[in-house]
Short mmCIF file of C-alpha atoms in Angstrom, two decimals:
data_model
loop_
_atom_site.label_atom_id
_atom_site.label_comp_id
_atom_site.label_asym_id
_atom_site.label_seq_id
_atom_site.Cartn_x
_atom_site.Cartn_y
_atom_site.Cartn_z
CA MET Y 1 -21.37 51.33 -43.58
CA ASP Y 2 -17.89 51.40 -45.03
CA ASN Y 3 -15.01 49.08 -44.09
CA GLN Y 4 -13.30 51.74 -41.99
CA THR Y 5 -16.44 52.21 -39.90
CA ASN Y 6 -16.84 48.43 -39.57
CA ALA Y 7 -13.25 48.14 -38.33
CA SER Y 8 -13.65 50.97 -35.80
CA ILE Y 9 -16.71 49.46 -34.10
CA PRO Y 10 -14.84 46.52 -32.50
CA GLN Y 11 -12.03 48.86 -31.48
CA ALA Y 12 -14.50 51.22 -29.81
CA VAL Y 13 -16.20 48.32 -28.04
CA CYS Y 14 -12.83 47.03 -26.81
CA ARG Y 15 -11.94 50.49 -25.49
CA LEU Y 16 -15.26 50.67 -23.63
CA PHE Y 17 -14.73 47.20 -22.15
CA ARG Y 18 -11.18 48.08 -21.11
CA GLN Y 19 -12.39 51.29 -19.42
CA GLN Y 20 -15.21 49.39 -17.68
CA LEU Y 21 -12.74 46.82 -16.33
CA ILE Y 22 -10.44 49.54 -15.03
CA GLU Y 23 -13.27 51.39 -13.31
CA HIS Y 24 -15.03 48.26 -12.01
CA PRO Y 25 -12.56 45.44 -11.27
CA LEU Y 26 -14.02 41.96 -10.89
CA ASP Y 27 -14.49 40.94 -7.28
CA ILE Y 28 -15.41 37.27 -7.07
CA GLU Y 29 -16.38 36.67 -3.45
CA ASN Y 30 -17.21 32.99 -3.91
CA ALA Y 31 -13.96 31.03 -3.60
CA ASN Y 32 -15.49 28.13 -5.57
CA LEU Y 33 -15.69 30.21 -8.75
CA HIS Y 34 -12.61 30.23 -10.93
CA SER Y 35 -13.73 32.10 -14.03
CA VAL Y 36 -16.06 34.77 -15.29
CA LEU Y 37 -18.05 32.05 -17.09
CA GLU Y 38 -18.66 30.28 -13.78
CA LEU Y 39 -19.71 33.60 -12.26
CA LEU Y 40 -22.15 34.17 -15.15
CA HIS Y 41 -23.61 30.69 -14.71
CA THR Y 42 -24.03 31.19 -10.98
CA ALA Y 43 -25.78 34.52 -11.55
CA TYR Y 44 -27.99 32.90 -14.20
CA THR Y 45 -29.06 30.03 -11.94
CA GLU Y 46 -29.82 32.43 -9.08
CA VAL Y 47 -32.39 34.32 -11.18
CA GLN Y 48 -33.89 31.23 -12.84
CA THR Y 49 -36.55 30.30 -10.33
CA ASP Y 50 -38.54 27.91 -12.48
CA ASP Y 51 -37.54 24.96 -14.67
CA PRO Y 52 -38.87 24.73 -18.22
CA GLU Y 53 -42.03 22.64 -18.65
CA PRO Y 54 -40.24 19.60 -20.21
CA VAL Y 55 -38.01 19.41 -17.13
CA LYS Y 56 -41.01 19.63 -14.82
CA GLN Y 57 -42.71 16.85 -16.77
CA ALA Y 58 -39.62 14.66 -16.58
CA PHE Y 59 -39.41 15.10 -12.80
CA ARG Y 60 -43.14 14.32 -12.46
CA ARG Y 61 -42.53 11.12 -14.42
CA LEU Y 62 -39.57 10.32 -12.16
CA ASP Y 63 -41.83 10.84 -9.14
CA GLU Y 64 -44.31 8.37 -10.58
CA CYS Y 65 -41.58 5.79 -11.23
CA MET Y 66 -40.14 6.18 -7.73
CA GLU Y 67 -43.38 5.80 -5.74
CA ALA Y 68 -42.73 2.20 -4.77
CA VAL Y 69 -39.00 2.61 -4.10
CA ASP Y 70 -37.54 2.65 -0.57
CA LEU Y 71 -37.00 6.24 0.69
CA ASP Y 72 -33.20 5.91 1.03
CA ILE Y 73 -32.85 4.57 -2.50
CA ASN Y 74 -35.33 7.16 -3.74
CA ASN Y 75 -33.25 9.96 -2.23
CA ALA Y 76 -30.01 8.55 -3.64
CA ILE Y 77 -31.49 8.30 -7.13
CA TYR Y 78 -32.98 11.80 -6.94
CA LEU Y 79 -29.65 13.24 -5.80
CA THR Y 80 -27.87 11.57 -8.72
CA VAL Y 81 -30.48 12.72 -11.24
CA CYS Y 82 -30.29 16.30 -9.94
CA GLN Y 83 -26.49 16.27 -10.07
CA ILE Y 84 -26.60 15.07 -13.68
CA TYR Y 85 -29.22 17.67 -14.55
CA CYS Y 86 -27.22 20.52 -12.96
CA ALA Y 87 -23.97 19.43 -14.63
CA ALA Y 88 -25.65 19.23 -18.04
CA GLU Y 89 -27.32 22.62 -17.54
CA GLU Y 90 -24.00 24.22 -16.56
CA ARG Y 91 -22.22 22.64 -19.54
CA ALA Y 92 -24.94 23.87 -21.92
CA PHE Y 93 -24.80 27.37 -20.47
CA LEU Y 94 -21.02 27.63 -20.67
CA ASP Y 95 -20.95 26.16 -24.20
CA GLY Y 96 -23.63 28.66 -25.25
CA VAL Y 97 -21.60 31.58 -23.96
CA ARG Y 98 -18.46 30.27 -25.68
CA ILE Y 99 -20.33 29.76 -28.96
CA GLY Y 100 -21.72 33.28 -28.68
CA ALA Y 101 -18.21 34.64 -28.17
CA HIS Y 102 -16.97 32.80 -31.26
CA LEU Y 103 -19.94 34.13 -33.24
CA VAL Y 104 -19.11 37.70 -32.25
CA LYS Y 105 -15.49 37.10 -33.22
CA GLU Y 106 -16.53 35.73 -36.63
CA LEU Y 107 -18.91 38.61 -37.26
CA TYR Y 108 -16.27 41.21 -36.56
CA THR Y 109 -13.28 39.52 -38.18
CA GLY Y 110 -15.01 38.29 -41.31
#
């Protein structure tokens, strides 16, 4: 592929994206979402119905550790652990998308 063809590919992709956005404007119904990245993460988590095996193992271990703990404390600890897990998962997802965008930029700009 020559340099002229390489240069025209990103331009063609941008034209297609622009046309897609014009024909299908973004309609974010969830008022808690403030960006397309948040929308992508929400869509991702809605289709991910099962945690990876290491996460399952970690929660099983947590269950074992929490057997003798009072139910109220148990629930408070579980809530905190789940909040940390969800925040880390969201951060990793968003960082992955951003890194992917930078990779595409590097590949097409040299």
